[in-house]
């Protein structure tokens, strides 16, 4: 069997559509390939169907991300950009807002508006990197690690989302409710598809977890576990920025943020230097879920402002920074990046043919 035929036999089935790998730097990194290899590398291979969640259900819920030219369907984006989730549990990406059409809006006392009115964050709001080529709003995904109705990690995450919107970012907040425990047979569950596609859409992540038993919660870790290191030729998190924050019920600790940094490093995400740990979080939020004035709140502003500027700087060079020799070599030889399972299968075939 020739090498190309062998690779074709190992590829998972295409699930009704392909997704092009976009971005000028990524296109340049494929320019040295032969036409067949370049075409191979530009395809996003979907996972095989292994559960009750059919192709039809996936295309209905997430056709917004499924178009072959990489564009989003404005009508379906609007359906997900709401304050509350849809009937299938997906969406509600603007849960951080009080009014769906007002960026950065929130319930109760709007302390962020006071920051804007008094020009305290004007420098970050007006910042553009020298010779910047990417002029669209930075795309930020906010992830938090609790399902409680009065969740302090969610309150903190939503404050970060509001602040980022006022700085100038496009923000989508993921609701972890309904996301199943990591199970390979549920790859096409709507919440799994939603999380993975939001990750592909994003340019930076805000991670907020409570500290529980000295580490992050299972709710938060489960979300990271559902994000694969690679899908075909695409690494969903590689080169995206991250910032880490935690809340705790007792005295201040840094166990959760340290664990989050480890996860960011493992997911190949450059992490903003600053971080926030809010101790005795039950004292730091009012009845509306807004953060009270304190040195903790000042630190959150510091962290979010730095992360916003960090993302603007890093996204300009993200593709170049993660353009690795070993991956260029693999694309040239194999046509695309292989999963670990495919590499092991190739080793088995090679050993049998010797």
CSV table of C-alpha atoms in Angstrom, one decimal:
chain,number,residue,atom,x,y,z
A,1,UNK,CA,0.0,0.0,0.0
A,2,UNK,CA,1.4,3.4,-0.9
A,3,UNK,CA,1.8,6.1,1.7
A,4,UNK,CA,-1.0,8.2,0.5
A,5,UNK,CA,-3.4,5.3,0.3
A,6,UNK,CA,-2.3,4.3,3.8
A,7,UNK,CA,-3.1,7.8,5.1
A,8,UNK,CA,-6.5,7.8,3.4
A,9,UNK,CA,-7.4,4.5,5.1
A,10,UNK,CA,-6.5,5.9,8.5
A,11,UNK,CA,-8.4,9.2,8.1
A,12,UNK,CA,-11.7,9.4,10.0
A,13,UNK,CA,-14.8,9.9,7.9
A,14,UNK,CA,-15.8,13.4,6.9
A,15,UNK,CA,-19.0,14.4,8.6
A,16,UNK,CA,-20.8,16.3,5.8
A,17,UNK,CA,-18.5,19.4,5.7
A,18,UNK,CA,-14.9,20.5,5.9
A,19,UNK,CA,-13.4,23.6,7.6
A,20,UNK,CA,-10.6,25.5,6.0
A,21,UNK,CA,-7.6,26.5,8.0
A,22,UNK,CA,-7.6,30.2,7.9
A,23,UNK,CA,-5.1,33.0,8.7
A,24,UNK,CA,-2.3,34.5,6.6
A,25,UNK,CA,0.5,33.0,8.6
A,26,UNK,CA,-1.0,29.5,8.4
A,27,UNK,CA,-1.5,29.9,4.7
A,28,UNK,CA,2.2,30.8,4.3
A,29,UNK,CA,3.2,27.8,6.4
A,30,UNK,CA,1.5,25.6,3.8
A,31,UNK,CA,3.0,27.3,0.7
A,32,UNK,CA,5.9,24.9,0.6
A,33,UNK,CA,3.7,21.8,0.3
A,34,UNK,CA,2.7,20.0,-2.9
A,35,UNK,CA,-0.8,20.7,-4.0
A,36,UNK,CA,-2.2,17.3,-2.8
A,37,UNK,CA,-0.5,17.7,0.6
A,38,UNK,CA,-1.6,21.3,1.0
A,39,UNK,CA,-5.2,20.3,0.2
A,40,UNK,CA,-4.9,17.5,2.7
A,41,UNK,CA,-3.6,19.9,5.4
A,42,UNK,CA,-6.3,22.5,4.8
A,43,UNK,CA,-9.1,20.1,5.6
A,44,UNK,CA,-10.6,19.8,9.1
A,45,UNK,CA,-11.5,16.2,9.7
A,46,UNK,CA,-14.5,15.6,11.9
A,47,UNK,CA,-14.7,12.9,14.5
A,48,UNK,CA,-16.6,9.7,13.6
A,49,UNK,CA,-20.2,9.6,14.8
A,50,UNK,CA,-20.3,7.4,18.0
A,51,UNK,CA,-23.4,8.5,19.8
A,52,UNK,CA,-27.1,9.2,19.4
A,53,UNK,CA,-26.2,12.8,18.4
A,54,UNK,CA,-26.6,12.6,14.7
A,55,UNK,CA,-25.1,14.7,11.9
A,56,UNK,CA,-28.5,16.3,11.3
A,57,UNK,CA,-28.7,17.5,14.9
A,58,UNK,CA,-25.2,18.9,14.8
A,59,UNK,CA,-25.8,20.8,11.5
A,60,UNK,CA,-29.0,22.3,12.8
A,61,UNK,CA,-27.6,23.5,16.1
A,62,UNK,CA,-24.2,24.6,14.9
A,63,UNK,CA,-24.5,25.4,11.2
A,64,UNK,CA,-23.2,28.8,12.5
A,65,UNK,CA,-19.7,27.2,12.6
A,66,UNK,CA,-20.1,24.6,9.9
A,67,UNK,CA,-19.8,26.7,6.7
A,68,UNK,CA,-17.0,25.6,4.5
A,69,UNK,CA,-15.7,29.1,3.9
A,70,UNK,CA,-15.2,29.7,7.7
A,71,UNK,CA,-17.9,32.5,7.9
A,72,UNK,CA,-20.5,32.5,10.6
A,73,UNK,CA,-24.3,32.6,9.9
A,74,UNK,CA,-25.4,36.0,11.4
A,75,UNK,CA,-28.9,34.7,12.2
A,76,UNK,CA,-27.7,31.7,14.1
A,77,UNK,CA,-25.0,33.8,15.9
A,78,UNK,CA,-27.8,36.1,17.0
A,79,UNK,CA,-29.8,33.1,18.3
A,80,UNK,CA,-26.9,32.1,20.5
A,81,UNK,CA,-25.9,35.6,21.5
A,82,UNK,CA,-28.7,35.9,24.1
A,83,UNK,CA,-28.9,36.3,27.8
A,84,UNK,CA,-30.2,32.7,28.4
A,85,UNK,CA,-29.5,29.4,26.7
A,86,UNK,CA,-31.7,27.9,24.0
A,87,UNK,CA,-34.0,24.9,24.6
A,88,UNK,CA,-31.1,22.5,23.9
A,89,UNK,CA,-28.9,24.2,26.5
A,90,UNK,CA,-26.6,25.9,24.0
A,91,UNK,CA,-26.0,29.6,23.7
A,92,UNK,CA,-26.7,32.2,26.3
A,93,UNK,CA,-23.3,33.6,25.4
A,94,UNK,CA,-24.3,37.1,26.6
A,95,UNK,CA,-25.3,36.0,30.1
A,96,UNK,CA,-22.9,38.6,31.5
A,97,UNK,CA,-25.1,41.5,30.1
A,98,UNK,CA,-28.2,43.0,31.7
A,99,UNK,CA,-29.5,44.2,28.4
A,100,UNK,CA,-28.8,42.1,25.3
A,101,UNK,CA,-28.0,45.0,23.1
A,102,UNK,CA,-25.8,47.0,25.6
A,103,UNK,CA,-22.1,45.9,25.8
A,104,UNK,CA,-20.8,45.7,29.3
A,105,UNK,CA,-24.1,46.2,30.9
A,106,UNK,CA,-24.9,44.4,34.2
A,107,UNK,CA,-27.3,44.4,37.1
A,108,UNK,CA,-27.2,46.8,40.0
A,109,UNK,CA,-24.5,49.4,40.5
A,110,UNK,CA,-22.4,49.7,37.3
A,111,UNK,CA,-19.0,50.4,38.7
A,112,UNK,CA,-17.4,49.6,35.3
A,113,UNK,CA,-19.2,52.5,33.8
A,114,UNK,CA,-17.6,54.7,36.4
A,115,UNK,CA,-14.1,53.5,35.3
A,116,UNK,CA,-15.0,54.4,31.7
A,117,UNK,CA,-16.5,57.8,32.6
A,118,UNK,CA,-13.5,58.8,34.6
A,119,UNK,CA,-11.0,57.6,32.0
A,120,UNK,CA,-9.3,55.1,34.3
A,121,UNK,CA,-9.0,52.5,31.5
A,122,UNK,CA,-8.8,54.9,28.6
A,123,UNK,CA,-5.2,53.8,27.7
A,124,UNK,CA,-6.2,50.2,27.2
A,125,UNK,CA,-9.4,51.1,25.4
A,126,UNK,CA,-7.5,53.2,22.9
A,127,UNK,CA,-4.5,50.8,22.6
A,128,UNK,CA,-3.6,49.4,19.2
A,129,UNK,CA,-0.2,47.6,18.7
A,130,UNK,CA,2.2,49.4,16.3
A,131,UNK,CA,1.7,48.3,12.7
A,132,UNK,CA,-1.2,46.1,13.7
A,133,UNK,CA,-2.7,44.0,10.9
A,134,UNK,CA,-5.6,42.6,12.9
A,135,UNK,CA,-8.0,45.4,13.6
A,136,UNK,CA,-11.2,43.5,14.5
A,137,UNK,CA,-12.3,43.2,18.2
A,138,UNK,CA,-10.3,40.5,20.0
A,139,UNK,CA,-12.5,37.4,20.4
A,140,UNK,CA,-12.5,36.3,24.1
A,141,UNK,CA,-14.1,33.1,25.5
A,142,UNK,CA,-15.0,33.2,29.2
A,143,UNK,CA,-15.1,29.9,31.1
A,144,UNK,CA,-16.0,29.3,34.7
A,145,UNK,CA,-16.1,26.3,37.0
A,146,UNK,CA,-19.3,26.1,39.0
A,147,UNK,CA,-22.9,25.1,38.5
A,148,UNK,CA,-24.3,26.8,41.7
A,149,UNK,CA,-27.0,29.4,41.2
A,150,UNK,CA,-25.1,31.8,43.4
A,151,UNK,CA,-21.7,31.0,42.1
A,152,UNK,CA,-18.9,33.4,43.0
A,153,UNK,CA,-16.6,32.1,40.2
A,154,UNK,CA,-19.4,32.8,37.7
A,155,UNK,CA,-19.9,36.3,39.3
A,156,UNK,CA,-16.2,37.0,38.9
A,157,UNK,CA,-16.2,35.6,35.3
A,158,UNK,CA,-19.2,37.8,34.3
A,159,UNK,CA,-17.5,40.9,35.8
A,160,UNK,CA,-14.4,40.1,33.7
A,161,UNK,CA,-16.6,39.7,30.6
A,162,UNK,CA,-18.3,43.1,31.1
A,163,UNK,CA,-15.0,44.8,31.6
A,164,UNK,CA,-13.5,43.2,28.5
A,165,UNK,CA,-16.5,44.4,26.5
A,166,UNK,CA,-16.0,47.9,27.7
A,167,UNK,CA,-12.3,47.7,26.8
A,168,UNK,CA,-13.3,46.7,23.2
A,169,UNK,CA,-13.4,42.9,23.1
A,170,UNK,CA,-16.1,40.6,21.6
A,171,UNK,CA,-17.0,38.3,24.4
A,172,UNK,CA,-18.8,35.0,24.6
A,173,UNK,CA,-19.4,33.3,27.9
A,174,UNK,CA,-19.8,29.5,28.0
A,175,UNK,CA,-22.4,28.0,30.3
A,176,UNK,CA,-21.0,24.6,31.6
A,177,UNK,CA,-24.5,23.4,32.7
A,178,UNK,CA,-25.5,20.4,30.6
A,179,UNK,CA,-21.9,19.5,29.5
A,180,UNK,CA,-21.6,15.8,30.0
A,181,UNK,CA,-18.6,14.2,31.8
A,182,UNK,CA,-15.8,13.4,29.4
A,183,UNK,CA,-16.8,10.4,27.4
A,184,UNK,CA,-15.5,9.6,23.9
A,185,UNK,CA,-18.9,8.3,22.8
A,186,UNK,CA,-20.4,11.8,23.2
A,187,UNK,CA,-18.2,13.7,20.9
A,188,UNK,CA,-21.2,15.1,19.0
A,189,UNK,CA,-23.2,16.2,22.1
A,190,UNK,CA,-24.4,19.8,21.4
A,191,UNK,CA,-22.6,21.2,24.4
A,192,UNK,CA,-19.4,19.5,23.4
A,193,UNK,CA,-19.6,20.8,19.9
A,194,UNK,CA,-20.5,24.3,21.2
A,195,UNK,CA,-17.4,24.4,23.5
A,196,UNK,CA,-15.0,23.2,20.9
A,197,UNK,CA,-16.3,25.6,18.2
A,198,UNK,CA,-16.2,28.5,20.7
A,199,UNK,CA,-12.6,27.6,21.3
A,200,UNK,CA,-11.8,27.7,17.6
A,201,UNK,CA,-13.6,31.0,17.3
A,202,UNK,CA,-11.6,32.6,20.2
A,203,UNK,CA,-8.3,34.4,20.3
A,204,UNK,CA,-8.1,34.4,24.1
A,205,UNK,CA,-9.6,32.7,27.1
A,206,UNK,CA,-10.6,33.9,30.6
A,207,UNK,CA,-10.5,31.0,33.1
A,208,UNK,CA,-12.1,31.3,36.5
A,209,UNK,CA,-12.4,28.5,39.0
A,210,UNK,CA,-13.2,28.1,42.6
A,211,UNK,CA,-10.6,26.4,44.8
A,212,UNK,CA,-11.9,23.2,46.1
A,213,UNK,CA,-9.8,20.7,48.2
A,214,UNK,CA,-6.7,22.6,47.2
A,215,UNK,CA,-7.3,22.6,43.4
A,216,UNK,CA,-9.7,23.5,40.6
A,217,UNK,CA,-13.2,22.0,40.5
A,218,UNK,CA,-14.2,19.0,38.4
A,219,UNK,CA,-16.7,21.3,36.6
A,220,UNK,CA,-13.8,23.4,35.3
A,221,UNK,CA,-11.5,20.5,34.5
A,222,UNK,CA,-14.2,18.7,32.6
A,223,UNK,CA,-14.5,21.7,30.2
A,224,UNK,CA,-10.7,21.6,29.5
A,225,UNK,CA,-10.8,17.8,29.1
A,226,UNK,CA,-13.4,18.2,26.3
A,227,UNK,CA,-11.0,20.5,24.3
A,228,UNK,CA,-8.7,18.3,22.2
A,229,UNK,CA,-5.0,19.2,21.7
A,230,UNK,CA,-5.5,18.6,18.0
A,231,UNK,CA,-8.3,17.9,15.5
A,232,UNK,CA,-6.7,17.0,12.2
A,233,UNK,CA,-4.5,19.9,11.2
A,234,UNK,CA,-6.0,22.3,13.7
A,235,UNK,CA,-4.8,22.7,17.3
A,236,UNK,CA,-7.9,24.4,18.9
A,237,UNK,CA,-6.0,26.2,21.7
A,238,UNK,CA,-2.5,26.6,20.4
A,239,UNK,CA,-1.4,30.3,20.4
A,240,UNK,CA,-4.5,31.6,22.1
A,241,UNK,CA,-3.9,33.7,25.2
A,242,UNK,CA,-5.2,32.9,28.6
A,243,UNK,CA,-5.7,34.6,31.9
A,244,UNK,CA,-6.4,32.9,35.2
A,245,UNK,CA,-8.5,33.9,38.2
A,246,UNK,CA,-9.8,32.0,41.3
A,247,UNK,CA,-12.2,32.5,44.2
A,248,UNK,CA,-12.1,30.8,47.6
A,249,UNK,CA,-14.4,30.6,50.6
A,250,UNK,CA,-11.6,31.0,53.1
A,251,UNK,CA,-8.2,32.8,53.3
A,252,UNK,CA,-6.3,33.7,50.1
A,253,UNK,CA,-4.7,30.9,48.3
A,254,UNK,CA,-3.1,30.4,44.8
A,255,UNK,CA,-3.6,26.7,44.4
A,256,UNK,CA,-6.3,27.0,41.7
A,257,UNK,CA,-4.5,29.7,39.6
A,258,UNK,CA,-1.3,27.7,39.7
A,259,UNK,CA,-3.2,24.6,38.4
A,260,UNK,CA,-4.8,26.8,35.7
A,261,UNK,CA,-1.4,28.0,34.6
A,262,UNK,CA,-0.3,24.4,34.3
A,263,UNK,CA,-3.3,23.6,32.2
A,264,UNK,CA,-2.7,26.6,30.0
A,265,UNK,CA,0.9,25.5,29.4
A,266,UNK,CA,-0.3,22.0,28.5
A,267,UNK,CA,-2.8,23.4,26.1
A,268,UNK,CA,-0.1,25.5,24.5
A,269,UNK,CA,-1.6,28.8,25.5
A,270,UNK,CA,0.6,31.8,26.5
A,271,UNK,CA,-0.7,32.9,29.9
A,272,UNK,CA,-0.9,36.5,31.0
A,273,UNK,CA,1.6,37.2,33.8
A,274,UNK,CA,-0.9,38.8,36.2
A,275,UNK,CA,-3.6,36.8,38.1
A,276,UNK,CA,-6.3,37.3,40.7
A,277,UNK,CA,-7.2,35.3,43.8
A,278,UNK,CA,-10.3,36.5,45.6
A,279,UNK,CA,-10.4,35.3,49.2
A,280,UNK,CA,-13.7,35.0,51.2
A,281,UNK,CA,-15.5,35.5,48.0
A,282,UNK,CA,-18.9,35.4,49.8
A,283,UNK,CA,-18.0,38.8,51.2
A,284,UNK,CA,-16.9,40.4,48.0
A,285,UNK,CA,-20.1,40.3,45.9
A,286,UNK,CA,-23.4,42.1,46.5
A,287,UNK,CA,-26.9,40.6,46.1
A,288,UNK,CA,-26.8,41.4,42.4
A,289,UNK,CA,-23.6,39.5,41.9
A,290,UNK,CA,-21.6,42.7,41.4
A,291,UNK,CA,-18.1,43.0,42.9
A,292,UNK,CA,-17.9,45.4,45.9
A,293,UNK,CA,-15.2,48.1,45.9
A,294,UNK,CA,-12.0,46.7,47.4
A,295,UNK,CA,-8.4,46.0,46.6
A,296,UNK,CA,-9.6,42.6,45.2
A,297,UNK,CA,-11.7,44.5,42.6
A,298,UNK,CA,-8.8,46.8,41.8
A,299,UNK,CA,-6.6,43.8,41.2
A,300,UNK,CA,-9.3,42.3,38.8
A,301,UNK,CA,-9.2,45.5,36.8
A,302,UNK,CA,-5.4,45.3,36.6
A,303,UNK,CA,-5.5,41.6,35.5
A,304,UNK,CA,-8.2,42.1,32.8
A,305,UNK,CA,-6.6,45.3,31.5
A,306,UNK,CA,-3.3,43.6,31.2
A,307,UNK,CA,-4.8,40.5,29.5
A,308,UNK,CA,-6.6,42.7,27.0
A,309,UNK,CA,-3.4,44.4,25.9
A,310,UNK,CA,-1.5,41.1,26.0
A,311,UNK,CA,-4.0,39.5,23.7
A,312,UNK,CA,-3.8,42.4,21.2
A,313,UNK,CA,-0.1,42.0,21.1
A,314,UNK,CA,0.1,38.2,21.0
A,315,UNK,CA,-2.5,37.6,18.3
A,316,UNK,CA,-0.5,39.5,15.8
A,317,UNK,CA,2.2,36.9,16.0
A,318,UNK,CA,0.4,33.8,17.3
A,319,UNK,CA,0.7,31.8,14.0
A,320,UNK,CA,4.4,32.6,13.6
A,321,UNK,CA,5.2,31.8,17.2
A,322,UNK,CA,3.7,28.3,17.0
A,323,UNK,CA,5.0,27.5,13.5
A,324,UNK,CA,7.1,24.5,14.5
A,325,UNK,CA,9.7,22.6,12.5
A,326,UNK,CA,8.4,19.2,13.6
A,327,UNK,CA,4.8,20.1,12.5
A,328,UNK,CA,5.9,21.5,9.2
A,329,UNK,CA,7.9,18.3,8.6
A,330,UNK,CA,4.9,16.1,9.5
A,331,UNK,CA,2.5,18.1,7.2
A,332,UNK,CA,5.0,17.7,4.4
A,333,UNK,CA,5.4,14.0,4.9
A,334,UNK,CA,1.9,13.0,6.0
A,335,UNK,CA,-0.3,15.8,4.5
A,336,UNK,CA,-1.6,16.9,7.9
A,337,UNK,CA,-0.9,16.6,11.6
A,338,UNK,CA,-1.8,13.1,12.8
A,339,UNK,CA,-3.5,12.1,16.1
A,340,UNK,CA,-1.5,9.9,18.5
A,341,UNK,CA,-3.8,7.0,17.6
A,342,UNK,CA,-2.9,7.4,13.9
A,343,UNK,CA,0.8,7.6,14.7
A,344,UNK,CA,0.6,4.4,16.7
A,345,UNK,CA,-1.4,2.7,13.8
A,346,UNK,CA,1.4,3.7,11.4
A,347,UNK,CA,4.0,2.2,13.7
A,348,UNK,CA,2.1,-1.0,13.7
A,349,UNK,CA,1.8,-1.1,9.9
A,350,UNK,CA,5.4,-0.3,9.5
A,351,UNK,CA,6.5,-3.1,11.8
A,352,UNK,CA,4.2,-5.6,10.0
A,353,UNK,CA,5.6,-4.6,6.6
A,354,UNK,CA,9.3,-5.1,7.6
